[in-house]
Each structure stands twice: as C-alpha cells, then as structure tokens.
Amino acid sequence: MMHWFKRAFISFIAAVSASTPLSAAATEQLDDAARQELLQSGSAQQFVKLPLGIMHVRADGPLDGPVVLLVHGGVVGGFGFEKWRKPLADAGFRVLVPDLFGYGYSDRPKLPYTRQFYVDQIRQLLDALEIREPVAIVGASLGGAIVTAFTAQAPARVRSVVLMAPAGGGRVPVVNPVLLWPVVGDTVFHFFGASNMRTLMDKAYADSPDRASMAQWMASQTRYRGFAEGVLNTLRNYDAAWQPDDYAALGQTGIPVLALWGTADTVNPYAQAQVLARAVPQMKIVPLEGKGHAITFGASEQVLDAVLPFLKTATAQRSADWLSR
C-alpha cells in the first residue's frame, strides 16, 4: 500500500510541478479591506452577513419579483451564472447568485464543508434577505446535489427545481486519491491547487469565446487564501457524487423538476440522468447533444431557452394554487 502511495504521490507532484511554480499559492487575505476594494472596483456587488460568515451575492431584477436562486458547482463560483442574470431579470424574476462559502468573494470558514454546511448557508441566506415565499432554485453540478439536499429538508421553501448536470447520481473517480490523504493533500493543494484548477478551467473553455472572461474570473477568486483548501475540504467531507436519499426525498415532494444534461459530459455522465429520473418521477430531462459538463456558462443560450419557460410555468402554477386556497 505504501509503495503504491509513494509512486502515486511522486508522479502527481512531478506532474503538477512541471507547470506550476510554488509562488502560485494564494497570498491575499479576504478581509474587510479587500471586500471594500472589491466593491469600489465593481468586481463585487453586495456582501451579506450570515451566522456562518460573510457571503458575496450578486442580485438582479425587481425586488418584488419571484425569486430565482442560482447555486453554482465546484471550482467556478457564482460567476458561472453570469450569463443568466440579465435574461432572468428581464423576464421579471428577482435573481440571486451567491458565491458559496469557500468560493468567489465569500468567506472561507474553517469548518468541515459537509452536506449540512452547504444546506445551512442556503437557508441562512434566504433568512437574512427575509425571503419567506417559496423560491425557484437552480443547481449546477455540485450545486445540483446541494439544492436537492436543501429541498429535501425544506420543501415548503421551494416552488421549482432546475438541475444542471447535477452531482449525486453515481460515483465518478475524478479525484486523485493522494489528495485525500491528511497533510500530503493539504500541502499539494496549498501550493498547486489554485493554479491547477485555473489550468483545468482553461482547458475546459479552450474552444470557447468565453475563455478569456472565465480565465480572468478564476484568477480573481483564486488570489485569496483558502480557495483551494475549501475545494479539498469539500472533497473530504461531502460525498456529493452519491446522494440517493436526497433525490428520493425530492421525488416524494412532487415539486416540479427540470434537468439539463450534456450527452458528452465526462464529469457527471449523462447515463446518471436515468438513475435520478427513477428516483424523481416528476423530473423532465432535456439532453443537450454533444455538450460537455460546463453547460451553465458554455451553453447558456440553449439552456435558458428551456429553463425560462419552465420557471414561468412553475411560477404561474404556484400562484394559481395559492389563489385557489
């Protein structure tokens, strides 16, 4: 076992070291001064104080519009929904896009990043903004598992669910096991994690006209301490890849669910859609032919063509149900 570990560790270090200098480790502290600078430069929009920490939130649309909460996946942060904000706001929705803790411009709490940690921050955000009516909630990748867990725990706070290539339908070995080892994984992620995640995203958008803007965002969020460590924290403490109980609970709620999935997805393969559909019988699946995993940002127009009508119909149905009481 130790011989395997030694070989794996040495080859992993050699691979990342070849393209990543030690100076790539994040050095800036995300404190009050940094937040003020982000606000003044227009990079950040608003910060909301929650019991778990200070969260950065982007918001658009009328304050009295039906709320749509967009929950990002791992690595990218709320910027992954950048192309969604204006179309949803123009359609009359109040759009909220948080950077989850550990990502973007939100705090990096020194806590275990568990399933409950993510569910609690969604609840705390809605409470802090005094949002009492049920919301439409959208989750991409890791965010799909998070919004499913939230809906399973608090179905009365949700009127509809949109899942974008969600995690939770099956385990996919995408993580080098070396990273999960104490001390070793921490050291590797501290020095190499942020830079290699930037490289990963650069490759994912290599043929996309959005490559430059995504690269700029990744450089911006990874400059602050704790980003890479937060990703590792999640990998160690939240088995988001396999959450059958949460999806079964979502299926029992009867809440409308739309799932969009790229047929060429190699992170959460399209075959998982049928696994989740058996657990969530009300789920409508929209396959995106030839698309990969990054559909939230990379195929936003095609995705929104399906999402907007669904959100409008679900909102109208909810209003009709309320009026008929």
PDB file of N, CA and C in Angstrom, residues 239-324:
ATOM      1  N   ASP A 239     -19.704  13.730   0.292  1.00  0.00           N
ATOM      2  CA  ASP A 239     -19.766  12.754  -0.796  1.00  0.00           C
ATOM      3  C   ASP A 239     -20.934  13.112  -1.704  1.00  0.00           C
ATOM      4  N   ALA A 240     -20.794  14.239  -2.389  1.00  0.00           N
ATOM      5  CA  ALA A 240     -21.891  14.750  -3.212  1.00  0.00           C
ATOM      6  C   ALA A 240     -22.161  13.880  -4.432  1.00  0.00           C
ATOM      7  N   ALA A 241     -21.211  13.041  -4.804  1.00  0.00           N
ATOM      8  CA  ALA A 241     -21.377  12.226  -6.005  1.00  0.00           C
ATOM      9  C   ALA A 241     -22.461  11.163  -5.860  1.00  0.00           C
ATOM     10  N   TRP A 242     -22.827  10.816  -4.626  1.00  0.00           N
ATOM     11  CA  TRP A 242     -23.797   9.736  -4.432  1.00  0.00           C
ATOM     12  C   TRP A 242     -24.734  10.112  -3.299  1.00  0.00           C
ATOM     13  N   GLN A 243     -25.935  10.608  -3.666  1.00  0.00           N
ATOM     14  CA  GLN A 243     -26.910  11.080  -2.685  1.00  0.00           C
ATOM     15  C   GLN A 243     -28.305  10.535  -3.004  1.00  0.00           C
ATOM     16  N   PRO A 244     -28.474   9.213  -3.001  1.00  0.00           N
ATOM     17  CA  PRO A 244     -29.765   8.634  -3.390  1.00  0.00           C
ATOM     18  C   PRO A 244     -30.912   9.020  -2.472  1.00  0.00           C
ATOM     19  N   ASP A 245     -30.656   9.176  -1.192  1.00  0.00           N
ATOM     20  CA  ASP A 245     -31.733   9.506  -0.259  1.00  0.00           C
ATOM     21  C   ASP A 245     -32.296  10.903  -0.525  1.00  0.00           C
ATOM     22  N   ASP A 246     -31.423  11.851  -0.834  1.00  0.00           N
ATOM     23  CA  ASP A 246     -31.891  13.210  -1.113  1.00  0.00           C
ATOM     24  C   ASP A 246     -32.745  13.248  -2.375  1.00  0.00           C
ATOM     25  N   TYR A 247     -32.325  12.524  -3.402  1.00  0.00           N
ATOM     26  CA  TYR A 247     -33.115  12.519  -4.639  1.00  0.00           C
ATOM     27  C   TYR A 247     -34.437  11.787  -4.449  1.00  0.00           C
ATOM     28  N   ALA A 248     -34.442  10.732  -3.651  1.00  0.00           N
ATOM     29  CA  ALA A 248     -35.698  10.043  -3.351  1.00  0.00           C
ATOM     30  C   ALA A 248     -36.649  10.975  -2.611  1.00  0.00           C
ATOM     31  N   ALA A 249     -36.105  11.755  -1.679  1.00  0.00           N
ATOM     32  CA  ALA A 249     -36.930  12.718  -0.942  1.00  0.00           C
ATOM     33  C   ALA A 249     -37.461  13.800  -1.869  1.00  0.00           C
ATOM     34  N   LEU A 250     -36.633  14.257  -2.813  1.00  0.00           N
ATOM     35  CA  LEU A 250     -37.092  15.245  -3.792  1.00  0.00           C
ATOM     36  C   LEU A 250     -38.237  14.681  -4.618  1.00  0.00           C
ATOM     37  N   GLY A 251     -38.125  13.417  -5.014  1.00  0.00           N
ATOM     38  CA  GLY A 251     -39.186  12.791  -5.787  1.00  0.00           C
ATOM     39  C   GLY A 251     -40.501  12.724  -5.039  1.00  0.00           C
ATOM     40  N   GLN A 252     -40.436  12.558  -3.741  1.00  0.00           N
ATOM     41  CA  GLN A 252     -41.651  12.459  -2.934  1.00  0.00           C
ATOM     42  C   GLN A 252     -42.340  13.805  -2.722  1.00  0.00           C
ATOM     43  N   THR A 253     -41.629  14.898  -2.941  1.00  0.00           N
ATOM     44  CA  THR A 253     -42.239  16.217  -2.728  1.00  0.00           C
ATOM     45  C   THR A 253     -43.242  16.580  -3.815  1.00  0.00           C
ATOM     46  N   GLY A 254     -43.056  16.050  -5.022  1.00  0.00           N
ATOM     47  CA  GLY A 254     -43.911  16.427  -6.138  1.00  0.00           C
ATOM     48  C   GLY A 254     -43.583  17.787  -6.725  1.00  0.00           C
ATOM     49  N   ILE A 255     -42.573  18.461  -6.220  1.00  0.00           N
ATOM     50  CA  ILE A 255     -42.157  19.765  -6.741  1.00  0.00           C
ATOM     51  C   ILE A 255     -41.662  19.596  -8.175  1.00  0.00           C
ATOM     52  N   PRO A 256     -42.056  20.491  -9.103  1.00  0.00           N
ATOM     53  CA  PRO A 256     -41.593  20.373 -10.493  1.00  0.00           C
ATOM     54  C   PRO A 256     -40.067  20.422 -10.586  1.00  0.00           C
ATOM     55  N   VAL A 257     -39.511  19.517 -11.398  1.00  0.00           N
ATOM     56  CA  VAL A 257     -38.053  19.424 -11.548  1.00  0.00           C
ATOM     57  C   VAL A 257     -37.698  19.339 -13.027  1.00  0.00           C
ATOM     58  N   LEU A 258     -36.766  20.182 -13.437  1.00  0.00           N
ATOM     59  CA  LEU A 258     -36.217  20.145 -14.795  1.00  0.00           C
ATOM     60  C   LEU A 258     -34.730  19.829 -14.693  1.00  0.00           C
ATOM     61  N   ALA A 259     -34.248  18.883 -15.495  1.00  0.00           N
ATOM     62  CA  ALA A 259     -32.823  18.540 -15.503  1.00  0.00           C
ATOM     63  C   ALA A 259     -32.275  18.692 -16.913  1.00  0.00           C
ATOM     64  N   LEU A 260     -31.158  19.408 -17.030  1.00  0.00           N
ATOM     65  CA  LEU A 260     -30.482  19.576 -18.312  1.00  0.00           C
ATOM     66  C   LEU A 260     -29.105  18.941 -18.223  1.00  0.00           C
ATOM     67  N   TRP A 261     -28.726  18.217 -19.301  1.00  0.00           N
ATOM     68  CA  TRP A 261     -27.511  17.406 -19.218  1.00  0.00           C
ATOM     69  C   TRP A 261     -26.851  17.311 -20.584  1.00  0.00           C
ATOM     70  N   GLY A 262     -25.559  17.563 -20.639  1.00  0.00           N
ATOM     71  CA  GLY A 262     -24.811  17.359 -21.871  1.00  0.00           C
ATOM     72  C   GLY A 262     -24.559  15.883 -22.099  1.00  0.00           C
ATOM     73  N   THR A 263     -24.835  15.409 -23.304  1.00  0.00           N
ATOM     74  CA  THR A 263     -24.666  13.980 -23.575  1.00  0.00           C
ATOM     75  C   THR A 263     -23.194  13.571 -23.611  1.00  0.00           C
ATOM     76  N   ALA A 264     -22.292  14.551 -23.719  1.00  0.00           N
ATOM     77  CA  ALA A 264     -20.850  14.260 -23.739  1.00  0.00           C
ATOM     78  C   ALA A 264     -20.182  14.601 -22.409  1.00  0.00           C
ATOM     79  N   ASP A 265     -20.970  14.742 -21.364  1.00  0.00           N
ATOM     80  CA  ASP A 265     -20.437  15.072 -20.038  1.00  0.00           C
ATOM     81  C   ASP A 265     -19.566  13.925 -19.527  1.00  0.00           C
ATOM     82  N   THR A 266     -18.335  14.242 -19.137  1.00  0.00           N
ATOM     83  CA  THR A 266     -17.440  13.218 -18.589  1.00  0.00           C
ATOM     84  C   THR A 266     -17.245  13.363 -17.084  1.00  0.00           C
ATOM     85  N   VAL A 267     -17.819  14.410 -16.485  1.00  0.00           N
ATOM     86  CA  VAL A 267     -17.725  14.609 -15.037  1.00  0.00           C
ATOM     87  C   VAL A 267     -18.879  13.897 -14.344  1.00  0.00           C
ATOM     88  N   ASN A 268     -20.096  14.279 -14.700  1.00  0.00           N
ATOM     89  CA  ASN A 268     -21.297  13.567 -14.262  1.00  0.00           C
ATOM     90  C   ASN A 268     -21.953  13.018 -15.529  1.00  0.00           C
ATOM     91  N   PRO A 269     -21.610  11.817 -15.950  1.00  0.00           N
ATOM     92  CA  PRO A 269     -22.049  11.299 -17.246  1.00  0.00           C
ATOM     93  C   PRO A 269     -23.565  11.308 -17.419  1.00  0.00           C
ATOM     94  N   TYR A 270     -23.978  11.479 -18.673  1.00  0.00           N
ATOM     95  CA  TYR A 270     -25.401  11.581 -18.997  1.00  0.00           C
ATOM     96  C   TYR A 270     -26.184  10.352 -18.546  1.00  0.00           C
ATOM     97  N   ALA A 271     -25.553   9.202 -18.474  1.00  0.00           N
ATOM     98  CA  ALA A 271     -26.240   7.983 -18.024  1.00  0.00           C
ATOM     99  C   ALA A 271     -26.824   8.151 -16.628  1.00  0.00           C
ATOM    100  N   GLN A 272     -26.247   9.039 -15.834  1.00  0.00           N
ATOM    101  CA  GLN A 272     -26.758   9.268 -14.485  1.00  0.00           C
ATOM    102  C   GLN A 272     -28.144   9.919 -14.496  1.00  0.00           C
ATOM    103  N   ALA A 273     -28.500  10.551 -15.602  1.00  0.00           N
ATOM    104  CA  ALA A 273     -29.813  11.192 -15.688  1.00  0.00           C
ATOM    105  C   ALA A 273     -30.933  10.181 -15.475  1.00  0.00           C
ATOM    106  N   GLN A 274     -30.783   8.995 -16.057  1.00  0.00           N
ATOM    107  CA  GLN A 274     -31.813   7.971 -15.911  1.00  0.00           C
ATOM    108  C   GLN A 274     -31.854   7.415 -14.495  1.00  0.00           C
ATOM    109  N   VAL A 275     -30.709   7.368 -13.839  1.00  0.00           N
ATOM    110  CA  VAL A 275     -30.662   6.938 -12.437  1.00  0.00           C
ATOM    111  C   VAL A 275     -31.488   7.888 -11.578  1.00  0.00           C
ATOM    112  N   LEU A 276     -31.283   9.184 -11.787  1.00  0.00           N
ATOM    113  CA  LEU A 276     -32.008  10.177 -10.990  1.00  0.00           C
ATOM    114  C   LEU A 276     -33.481  10.236 -11.371  1.00  0.00           C
ATOM    115  N   ALA A 277     -33.787  10.003 -12.640  1.00  0.00           N
ATOM    116  CA  ALA A 277     -35.185  10.045 -13.079  1.00  0.00           C
ATOM    117  C   ALA A 277     -36.017   8.962 -12.402  1.00  0.00           C
ATOM    118  N   ARG A 278     -35.407   7.830 -12.109  1.00  0.00           N
ATOM    119  CA  ARG A 278     -36.140   6.773 -11.405  1.00  0.00           C
ATOM    120  C   ARG A 278     -36.462   7.187  -9.972  1.00  0.00           C
ATOM    121  N   ALA A 279     -35.597   7.995  -9.381  1.00  0.00           N
ATOM    122  CA  ALA A 279     -35.835   8.464  -8.013  1.00  0.00           C
ATOM    123  C   ALA A 279     -36.765   9.665  -7.980  1.00  0.00           C
ATOM    124  N   VAL A 280     -36.774  10.442  -9.064  1.00  0.00           N
ATOM    125  CA  VAL A 280     -37.573  11.678  -9.134  1.00  0.00           C
ATOM    126  C   VAL A 280     -38.506  11.563 -10.339  1.00  0.00           C
ATOM    127  N   PRO A 281     -39.658  10.916 -10.185  1.00  0.00           N
ATOM    128  CA  PRO A 281     -40.521  10.637 -11.341  1.00  0.00           C
ATOM    129  C   PRO A 281     -41.061  11.883 -12.034  1.00  0.00           C
ATOM    130  N   GLN A 282     -41.150  13.010 -11.325  1.00  0.00           N
ATOM    131  CA  GLN A 282     -41.655  14.235 -11.949  1.00  0.00           C
ATOM    132  C   GLN A 282     -40.569  14.997 -12.707  1.00  0.00           C
ATOM    133  N   MET A 283     -39.358  14.466 -12.754  1.00  0.00           N
ATOM    134  CA  MET A 283     -38.248  15.144 -13.422  1.00  0.00           C
ATOM    135  C   MET A 283     -38.393  15.073 -14.944  1.00  0.00           C
ATOM    136  N   LYS A 284     -38.281  16.235 -15.581  1.00  0.00           N
ATOM    137  CA  LYS A 284     -38.225  16.304 -17.040  1.00  0.00           C
ATOM    138  C   LYS A 284     -36.766  16.485 -17.444  1.00  0.00           C
ATOM    139  N   ILE A 285     -36.261  15.604 -18.302  1.00  0.00           N
ATOM    140  CA  ILE A 285     -34.855  15.645 -18.707  1.00  0.00           C
ATOM    141  C   ILE A 285     -34.732  16.239 -20.104  1.00  0.00           C
ATOM    142  N   VAL A 286     -33.845  17.217 -20.246  1.00  0.00           N
ATOM    143  CA  VAL A 286     -33.546  17.823 -21.546  1.00  0.00           C
ATOM    144  C   VAL A 286     -32.091  17.502 -21.893  1.00  0.00           C
ATOM    145  N   PRO A 287     -31.858  16.577 -22.831  1.00  0.00           N
ATOM    146  CA  PRO A 287     -30.474  16.275 -23.223  1.00  0.00           C
ATOM    147  C   PRO A 287     -29.929  17.350 -24.158  1.00  0.00           C
ATOM    148  N   LEU A 288     -28.675  17.706 -23.971  1.00  0.00           N
ATOM    149  CA  LEU A 288     -28.003  18.678 -24.830  1.00  0.00           C
ATOM    150  C   LEU A 288     -26.958  17.918 -25.638  1.00  0.00           C
ATOM    151  N   GLU A 289     -27.292  17.639 -26.879  1.00  0.00           N
ATOM    152  CA  GLU A 289     -26.464  16.768 -27.708  1.00  0.00           C
ATOM    153  C   GLU A 289     -25.059  17.329 -27.912  1.00  0.00           C
ATOM    154  N   GLY A 290     -24.079  16.495 -27.607  1.00  0.00           N
ATOM    155  CA  GLY A 290     -22.694  16.849 -27.849  1.00  0.00           C
ATOM    156  C   GLY A 290     -22.081  17.801 -26.849  1.00  0.00           C
ATOM    157  N   LYS A 291     -22.852  18.257 -25.871  1.00  0.00           N
ATOM    158  CA  LYS A 291     -22.330  19.204 -24.890  1.00  0.00           C
ATOM    159  C   LYS A 291     -21.667  18.456 -23.733  1.00  0.00           C
ATOM    160  N   GLY A 292     -20.674  19.110 -23.138  1.00  0.00           N
ATOM    161  CA  GLY A 292     -19.971  18.533 -22.006  1.00  0.00           C
ATOM    162  C   GLY A 292     -20.560  18.972 -20.682  1.00  0.00           C
ATOM    163  N   HIS A 293     -19.706  19.142 -19.695  1.00  0.00           N
ATOM    164  CA  HIS A 293     -20.179  19.429 -18.342  1.00  0.00           C
ATOM    165  C   HIS A 293     -20.471  20.909 -18.107  1.00  0.00           C
ATOM    166  N   ALA A 294     -19.752  21.798 -18.787  1.00  0.00           N
ATOM    167  CA  ALA A 294     -19.842  23.237 -18.496  1.00  0.00           C
ATOM    168  C   ALA A 294     -20.988  23.908 -19.240  1.00  0.00           C
ATOM    169  N   ILE A 295     -22.196  23.382 -19.087  1.00  0.00           N
ATOM    170  CA  ILE A 295     -23.331  23.899 -19.856  1.00  0.00           C
ATOM    171  C   ILE A 295     -23.906  25.185 -19.279  1.00  0.00           C
ATOM    172  N   THR A 296     -23.706  25.433 -17.998  1.00  0.00           N
ATOM    173  CA  THR A 296     -24.266  26.632 -17.378  1.00  0.00           C
ATOM    174  C   THR A 296     -23.708  27.892 -18.021  1.00  0.00           C
ATOM    175  N   PHE A 297     -22.423  27.904 -18.264  1.00  0.00           N
ATOM    176  CA  PHE A 297     -21.754  29.062 -18.859  1.00  0.00           C
ATOM    177  C   PHE A 297     -21.520  28.862 -20.350  1.00  0.00           C
ATOM    178  N   GLY A 298     -21.095  27.671 -20.737  1.00  0.00           N
ATOM    179  CA  GLY A 298     -20.697  27.439 -22.117  1.00  0.00           C
ATOM    180  C   GLY A 298     -21.836  27.229 -23.091  1.00  0.00           C
ATOM    181  N   ALA A 299     -23.034  26.882 -22.614  1.00  0.00           N
ATOM    182  CA  ALA A 299     -24.190  26.680 -23.495  1.00  0.00           C
ATOM    183  C   ALA A 299     -25.396  27.417 -22.937  1.00  0.00           C
ATOM    184  N   SER A 300     -25.158  28.621 -22.435  1.00  0.00           N
ATOM    185  CA  SER A 300     -26.191  29.331 -21.673  1.00  0.00           C
ATOM    186  C   SER A 300     -27.437  29.656 -22.500  1.00  0.00           C
ATOM    187  N   GLU A 301     -27.281  30.053 -23.760  1.00  0.00           N
ATOM    188  CA  GLU A 301     -28.450  30.416 -24.568  1.00  0.00           C
ATOM    189  C   GLU A 301     -29.356  29.215 -24.785  1.00  0.00           C
ATOM    190  N   GLN A 302     -28.774  28.095 -25.155  1.00  0.00           N
ATOM    191  CA  GLN A 302     -29.550  26.876 -25.372  1.00  0.00           C
ATOM    192  C   GLN A 302     -30.226  26.426 -24.078  1.00  0.00           C
ATOM    193  N   VAL A 303     -29.513  26.545 -22.982  1.00  0.00           N
ATOM    194  CA  VAL A 303     -30.050  26.144 -21.687  1.00  0.00           C
ATOM    195  C   VAL A 303     -31.208  27.049 -21.273  1.00  0.00           C
ATOM    196  N   LEU A 304     -31.024  28.351 -21.409  1.00  0.00           N
ATOM    197  CA  LEU A 304     -32.066  29.295 -20.993  1.00  0.00           C
ATOM    198  C   LEU A 304     -33.326  29.160 -21.835  1.00  0.00           C
ATOM    199  N   ASP A 305     -33.190  28.730 -23.077  1.00  0.00           N
ATOM    200  CA  ASP A 305     -34.372  28.503 -23.915  1.00  0.00           C
ATOM    201  C   ASP A 305     -35.288  27.452 -23.295  1.00  0.00           C
ATOM    202  N   ALA A 306     -34.718  26.531 -22.539  1.00  0.00           N
ATOM    203  CA  ALA A 306     -35.517  25.510 -21.860  1.00  0.00           C
ATOM    204  C   ALA A 306     -35.892  25.926 -20.450  1.00  0.00           C
ATOM    205  N   VAL A 307     -34.991  26.632 -19.772  1.00  0.00           N
ATOM    206  CA  VAL A 307     -35.200  26.966 -18.363  1.00  0.00           C
ATOM    207  C   VAL A 307     -36.249  28.056 -18.177  1.00  0.00           C
ATOM    208  N   LEU A 308     -36.204  29.104 -18.988  1.00  0.00           N
ATOM    209  CA  LEU A 308     -37.133  30.228 -18.792  1.00  0.00           C
ATOM    210  C   LEU A 308     -38.598  29.804 -18.876  1.00  0.00           C
ATOM    211  N   PRO A 309     -39.027  29.068 -19.910  1.00  0.00           N
ATOM    212  CA  PRO A 309     -40.431  28.632 -19.936  1.00  0.00           C
ATOM    213  C   PRO A 309     -40.805  27.773 -18.734  1.00  0.00           C
ATOM    214  N   PHE A 310     -39.886  26.917 -18.307  1.00  0.00           N
ATOM    215  CA  PHE A 310     -40.154  26.071 -17.140  1.00  0.00           C
ATOM    216  C   PHE A 310     -40.367  26.921 -15.894  1.00  0.00           C
ATOM    217  N   LEU A 311     -39.505  27.901 -15.663  1.00  0.00           N
ATOM    218  CA  LEU A 311     -39.635  28.758 -14.482  1.00  0.00           C
ATOM    219  C   LEU A 311     -40.932  29.552 -14.518  1.00  0.00           C
ATOM    220  N   LYS A 312     -41.284  30.059 -15.685  1.00  0.00           N
ATOM    221  CA  LYS A 312     -42.519  30.848 -15.812  1.00  0.00           C
ATOM    222  C   LYS A 312     -43.745  29.980 -15.544  1.00  0.00           C
ATOM    223  N   THR A 313     -43.750  28.777 -16.103  1.00  0.00           N
ATOM    224  CA  THR A 313     -44.893  27.877 -15.905  1.00  0.00           C
ATOM    225  C   THR A 313     -45.019  27.463 -14.445  1.00  0.00           C
ATOM    226  N   ALA A 314     -43.895  27.113 -13.828  1.00  0.00           N
ATOM    227  CA  ALA A 314     -43.921  26.692 -12.424  1.00  0.00           C
ATOM    228  C   ALA A 314     -44.360  27.830 -11.516  1.00  0.00           C
ATOM    229  N   THR A 315     -43.938  29.054 -11.837  1.00  0.00           N
ATOM    230  CA  THR A 315     -44.333  30.219 -11.038  1.00  0.00           C
ATOM    231  C   THR A 315     -45.821  30.486 -11.181  1.00  0.00           C
ATOM    232  N   ALA A 316     -46.318  30.415 -12.413  1.00  0.00           N
ATOM    233  CA  ALA A 316     -47.743  30.649 -12.651  1.00  0.00           C
ATOM    234  C   ALA A 316     -48.587  29.591 -11.959  1.00  0.00           C
ATOM    235  N   GLN A 317     -48.137  28.335 -11.996  1.00  0.00           N
ATOM    236  CA  GLN A 317     -48.877  27.252 -11.351  1.00  0.00           C
ATOM    237  C   GLN A 317     -48.916  27.438  -9.851  1.00  0.00           C
ATOM    238  N   ARG A 318     -47.805  27.871  -9.290  1.00  0.00           N
ATOM    239  CA  ARG A 318     -47.747  28.100  -7.839  1.00  0.00           C
ATOM    240  C   ARG A 318     -48.701  29.219  -7.443  1.00  0.00           C
ATOM    241  N   SER A 319     -48.738  30.288  -8.258  1.00  0.00           N
ATOM    242  CA  SER A 319     -49.641  31.405  -7.976  1.00  0.00           C
ATOM    243  C   SER A 319     -51.093  30.967  -8.073  1.00  0.00           C
ATOM    244  N   ALA A 320     -51.398  30.133  -9.073  1.00  0.00           N
ATOM    245  CA  ALA A 320     -52.764  29.641  -9.232  1.00  0.00           C
ATOM    246  C   ALA A 320     -53.173  28.765  -8.056  1.00  0.00           C
ATOM    247  N   ASP A 321     -52.251  27.925  -7.602  1.00  0.00           N
ATOM    248  CA  ASP A 321     -52.546  27.071  -6.447  1.00  0.00           C
ATOM    249  C   ASP A 321     -52.818  27.913  -5.206  1.00  0.00           C
ATOM    250  N   TRP A 322     -52.035  28.988  -5.029  1.00  0.00           N
ATOM    251  CA  TRP A 322     -52.202  29.847  -3.856  1.00  0.00           C
ATOM    252  C   TRP A 322     -53.550  30.567  -3.908  1.00  0.00           C
ATOM    253  N   LEU A 323     -53.940  31.046  -5.100  1.00  0.00           N
ATOM    254  CA  LEU A 323     -55.198  31.779  -5.235  1.00  0.00           C
ATOM    255  C   LEU A 323     -56.411  30.873  -5.046  1.00  0.00           C
ATOM    256  N   SER A 324     -56.250  29.580  -5.327  1.00  0.00           N
ATOM    257  CA  SER A 324     -57.376  28.654  -5.222  1.00  0.00           C
ATOM    258  C   SER A 324     -57.631  28.183  -3.802  1.00  0.00           C
TER     259      SER A 324
END
